[in-house]
Short mmCIF file of C-alpha atoms in Angstrom, two decimals:
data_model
loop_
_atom_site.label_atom_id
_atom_site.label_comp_id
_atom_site.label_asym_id
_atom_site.label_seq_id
_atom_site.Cartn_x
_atom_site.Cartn_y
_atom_site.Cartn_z
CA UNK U 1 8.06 -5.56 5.57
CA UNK U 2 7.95 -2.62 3.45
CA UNK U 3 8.55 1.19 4.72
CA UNK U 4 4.86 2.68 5.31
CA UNK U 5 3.75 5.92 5.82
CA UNK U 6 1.63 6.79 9.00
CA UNK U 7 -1.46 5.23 7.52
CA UNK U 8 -0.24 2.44 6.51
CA UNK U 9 0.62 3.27 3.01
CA UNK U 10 4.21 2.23 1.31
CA UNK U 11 6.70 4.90 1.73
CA UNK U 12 8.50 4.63 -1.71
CA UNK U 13 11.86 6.72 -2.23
CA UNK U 14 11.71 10.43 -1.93
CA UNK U 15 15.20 11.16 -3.32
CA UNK U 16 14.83 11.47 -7.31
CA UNK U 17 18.40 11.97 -7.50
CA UNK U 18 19.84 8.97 -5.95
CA UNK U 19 16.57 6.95 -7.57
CA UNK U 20 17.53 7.69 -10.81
CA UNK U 21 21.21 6.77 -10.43
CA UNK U 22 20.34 3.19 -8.75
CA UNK U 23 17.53 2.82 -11.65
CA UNK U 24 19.94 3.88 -14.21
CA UNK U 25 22.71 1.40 -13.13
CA UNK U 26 19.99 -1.49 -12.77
CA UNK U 27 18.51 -0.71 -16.10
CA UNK U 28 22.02 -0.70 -17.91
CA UNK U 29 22.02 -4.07 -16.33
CA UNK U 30 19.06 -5.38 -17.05
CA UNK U 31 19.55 -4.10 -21.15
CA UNK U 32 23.16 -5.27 -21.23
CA UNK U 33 22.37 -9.01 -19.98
CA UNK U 34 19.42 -8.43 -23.09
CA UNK U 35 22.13 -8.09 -25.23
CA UNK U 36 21.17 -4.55 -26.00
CA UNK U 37 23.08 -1.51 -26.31
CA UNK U 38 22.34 1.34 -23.56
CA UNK U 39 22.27 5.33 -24.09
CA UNK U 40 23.92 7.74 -22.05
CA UNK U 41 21.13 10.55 -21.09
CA UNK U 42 20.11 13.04 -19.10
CA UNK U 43 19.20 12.84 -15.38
CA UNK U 44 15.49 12.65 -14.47
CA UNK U 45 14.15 15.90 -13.34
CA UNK U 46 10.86 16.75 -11.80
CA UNK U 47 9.10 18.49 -14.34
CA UNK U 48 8.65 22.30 -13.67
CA UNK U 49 5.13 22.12 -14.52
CA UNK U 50 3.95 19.04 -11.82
CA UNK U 51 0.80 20.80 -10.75
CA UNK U 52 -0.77 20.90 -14.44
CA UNK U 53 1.25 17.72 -15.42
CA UNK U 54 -0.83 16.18 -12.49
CA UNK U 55 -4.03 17.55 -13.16
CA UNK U 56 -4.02 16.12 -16.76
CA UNK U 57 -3.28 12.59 -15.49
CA UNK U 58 0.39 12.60 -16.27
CA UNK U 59 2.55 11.38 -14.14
CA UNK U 60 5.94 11.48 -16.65
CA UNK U 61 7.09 12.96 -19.93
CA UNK U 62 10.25 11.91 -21.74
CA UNK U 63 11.64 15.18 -23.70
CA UNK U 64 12.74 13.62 -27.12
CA UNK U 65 14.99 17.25 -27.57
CA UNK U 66 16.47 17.47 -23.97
CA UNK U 67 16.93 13.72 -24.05
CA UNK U 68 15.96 14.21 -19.82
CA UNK U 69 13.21 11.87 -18.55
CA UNK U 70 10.55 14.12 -16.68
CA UNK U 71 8.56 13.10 -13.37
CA UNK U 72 5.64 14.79 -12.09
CA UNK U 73 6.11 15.61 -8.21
CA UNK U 74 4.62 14.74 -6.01
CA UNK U 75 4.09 10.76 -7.25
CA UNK U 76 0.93 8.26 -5.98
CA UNK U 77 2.24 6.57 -3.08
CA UNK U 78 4.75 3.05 -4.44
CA UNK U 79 5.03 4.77 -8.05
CA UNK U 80 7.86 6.72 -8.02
CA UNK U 81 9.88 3.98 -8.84
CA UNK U 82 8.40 2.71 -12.19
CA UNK U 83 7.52 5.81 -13.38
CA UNK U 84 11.07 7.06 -13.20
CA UNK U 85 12.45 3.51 -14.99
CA UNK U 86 9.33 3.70 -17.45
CA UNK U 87 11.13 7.14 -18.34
CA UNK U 88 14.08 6.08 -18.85
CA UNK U 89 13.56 3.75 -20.97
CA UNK U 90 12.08 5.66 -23.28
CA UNK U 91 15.64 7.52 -23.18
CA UNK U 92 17.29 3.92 -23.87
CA UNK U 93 14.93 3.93 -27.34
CA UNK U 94 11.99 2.02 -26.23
CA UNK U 95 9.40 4.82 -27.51
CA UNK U 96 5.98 2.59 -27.40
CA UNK U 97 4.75 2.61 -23.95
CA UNK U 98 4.43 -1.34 -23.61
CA UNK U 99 7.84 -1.71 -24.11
CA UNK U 100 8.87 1.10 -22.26
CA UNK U 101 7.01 -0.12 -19.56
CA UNK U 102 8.57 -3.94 -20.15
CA UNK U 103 11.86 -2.53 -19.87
CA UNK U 104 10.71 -0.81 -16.91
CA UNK U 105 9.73 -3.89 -14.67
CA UNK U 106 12.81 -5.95 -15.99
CA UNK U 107 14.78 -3.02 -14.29
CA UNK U 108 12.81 -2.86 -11.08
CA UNK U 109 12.52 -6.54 -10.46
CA UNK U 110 16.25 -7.02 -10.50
CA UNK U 111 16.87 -4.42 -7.68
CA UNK U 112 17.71 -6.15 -4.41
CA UNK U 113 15.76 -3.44 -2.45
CA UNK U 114 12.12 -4.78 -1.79
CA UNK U 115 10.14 -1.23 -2.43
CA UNK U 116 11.77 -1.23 -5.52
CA UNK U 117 10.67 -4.73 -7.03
CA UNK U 118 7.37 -3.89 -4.88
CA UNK U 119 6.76 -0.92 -7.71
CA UNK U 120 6.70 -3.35 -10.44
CA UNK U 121 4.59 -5.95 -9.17
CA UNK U 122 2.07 -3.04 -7.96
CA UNK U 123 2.23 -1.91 -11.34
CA UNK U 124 1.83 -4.89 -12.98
CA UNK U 125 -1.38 -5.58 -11.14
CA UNK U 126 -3.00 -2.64 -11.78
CA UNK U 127 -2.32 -2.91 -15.79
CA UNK U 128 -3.99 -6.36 -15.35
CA UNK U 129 -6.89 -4.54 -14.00
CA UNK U 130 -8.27 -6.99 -11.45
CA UNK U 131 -10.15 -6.49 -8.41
CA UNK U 132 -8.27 -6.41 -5.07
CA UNK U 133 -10.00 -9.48 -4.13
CA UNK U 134 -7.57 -11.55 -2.33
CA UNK U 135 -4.55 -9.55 -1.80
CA UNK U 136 -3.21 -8.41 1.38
CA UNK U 137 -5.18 -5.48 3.49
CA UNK U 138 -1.92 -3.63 3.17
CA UNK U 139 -2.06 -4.04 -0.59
CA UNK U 140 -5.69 -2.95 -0.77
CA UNK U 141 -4.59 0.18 1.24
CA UNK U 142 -1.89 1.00 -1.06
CA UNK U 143 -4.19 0.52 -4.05
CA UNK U 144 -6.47 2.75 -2.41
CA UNK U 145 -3.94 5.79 -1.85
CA UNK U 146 -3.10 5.51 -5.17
CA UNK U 147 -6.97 6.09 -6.81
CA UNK U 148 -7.39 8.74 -3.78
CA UNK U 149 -4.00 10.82 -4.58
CA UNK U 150 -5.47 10.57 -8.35
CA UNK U 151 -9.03 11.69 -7.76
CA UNK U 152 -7.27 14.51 -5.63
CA UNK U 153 -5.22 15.54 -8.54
CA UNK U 154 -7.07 15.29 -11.51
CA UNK U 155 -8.48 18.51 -13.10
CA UNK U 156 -11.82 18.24 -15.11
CA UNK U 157 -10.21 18.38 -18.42
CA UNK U 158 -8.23 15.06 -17.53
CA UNK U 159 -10.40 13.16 -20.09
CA UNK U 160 -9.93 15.26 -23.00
CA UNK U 161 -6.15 15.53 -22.17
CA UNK U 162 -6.24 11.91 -22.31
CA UNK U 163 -8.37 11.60 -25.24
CA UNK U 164 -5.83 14.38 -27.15
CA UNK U 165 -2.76 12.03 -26.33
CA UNK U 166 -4.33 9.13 -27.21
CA UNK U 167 -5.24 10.37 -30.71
CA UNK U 168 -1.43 11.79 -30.89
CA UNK U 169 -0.09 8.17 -30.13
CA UNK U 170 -2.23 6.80 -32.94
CA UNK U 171 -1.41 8.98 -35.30
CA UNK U 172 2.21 7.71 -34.86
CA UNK U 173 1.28 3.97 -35.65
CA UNK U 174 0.30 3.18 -31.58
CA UNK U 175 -2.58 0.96 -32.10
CA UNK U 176 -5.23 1.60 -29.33
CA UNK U 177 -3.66 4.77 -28.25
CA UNK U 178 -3.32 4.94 -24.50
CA UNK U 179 -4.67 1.16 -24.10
CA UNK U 180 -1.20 0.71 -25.39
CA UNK U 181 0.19 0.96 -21.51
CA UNK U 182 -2.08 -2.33 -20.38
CA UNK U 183 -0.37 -4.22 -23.22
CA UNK U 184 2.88 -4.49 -20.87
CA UNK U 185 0.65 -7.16 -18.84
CA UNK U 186 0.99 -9.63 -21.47
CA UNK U 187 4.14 -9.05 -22.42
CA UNK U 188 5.05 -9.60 -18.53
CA UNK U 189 3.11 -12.70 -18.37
CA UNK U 190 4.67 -14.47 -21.14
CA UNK U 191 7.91 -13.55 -20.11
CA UNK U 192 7.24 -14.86 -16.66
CA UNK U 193 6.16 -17.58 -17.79
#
């Protein structure tokens, strides 16, 4: 029931600006029914340098000194959303990317637009890293758009980009680096549960 592209892909929102308002709203929602206090930031921009931002296997940056959330353009098909709430929360204080990305499904599943909650769960799967076994052809399709559109980005020095920022997270107490990210599953898990 979801908007697809001509191959049968989701079609998530193109419009950052009007994304990042809604996710803004939902995720002042979502941290004020927490009990938490919420930031006022900067809008979230698509960063200037996409194209090498891509090719190192970045999809979003959070500038600590702009205080602006940062979005590489153009996004894997279905991620735009998370990417842009993961992002944000790292504006709201959340600065390990677990809980950045906790705060980011919390935010998505509340939204009463499908795509939206859609992001998260598609997210969520892939952190748990299990096979598509099982789930819907249109799933598997959407899963597969998303490795394609990264295999067609990527640059060669991906891997040592990634290696770099996983030594730099680290070094500033992230245990496991860039494993960090999977960690959202269980903290998703338990709170579903």
């Amino acid at each position: 029931s979801l908007p697809e592209d001509g191959q049968g892909v989701v079609a998530a929102p193109q419009d950052l600006a009007a994304l990042d308002v809604e996710l803004s709203r939902l995720q002042d929602e979502a941290l004020s029914e927490a009990g938490l206090p919420r930031v006022a930031g900067g809008r979230t921009k698509s960063f200037f340098a996409s194209p090498l931002m891509l090719r190192w296997g970045v999809s979003g940056v959070y500038g600590p000194f702009t205080g602006e959330p940062n979005i590489a353009l153009p996004a894997a098909p279905g991620t735009l959303p998370f990417t842009v709430a993961h992002e944000r929360a790292h504006l709201q204080g959340f600065a390990w990317e677990e809980d950045a990305s906790f705060v980011a499904l919390l935010t998505l599943w509340r939204s009463p637009r499908p795509e939206l909650r859609y992001a998260a769960w598609l997210e969520l799967w892939m952190e748990l890293r299990r096979p598509p076994k099982g789930l819907s052809e249109a799933v598997r399709r959407d899963l597969g758009a998303i490795a394609a559109f990264y295999r067609a980005h990527r640059g060669r020095e991906a891997p040592a980009v990634n290696r770099a920022y996983s030594a730099y997270l680290e070094a500033h107490g992230v245990k496991g680096g860039v494993a960090s990210y999977a960690r959202v599953a269980g903290l998703a898990l338990r709170w579903l549960a």
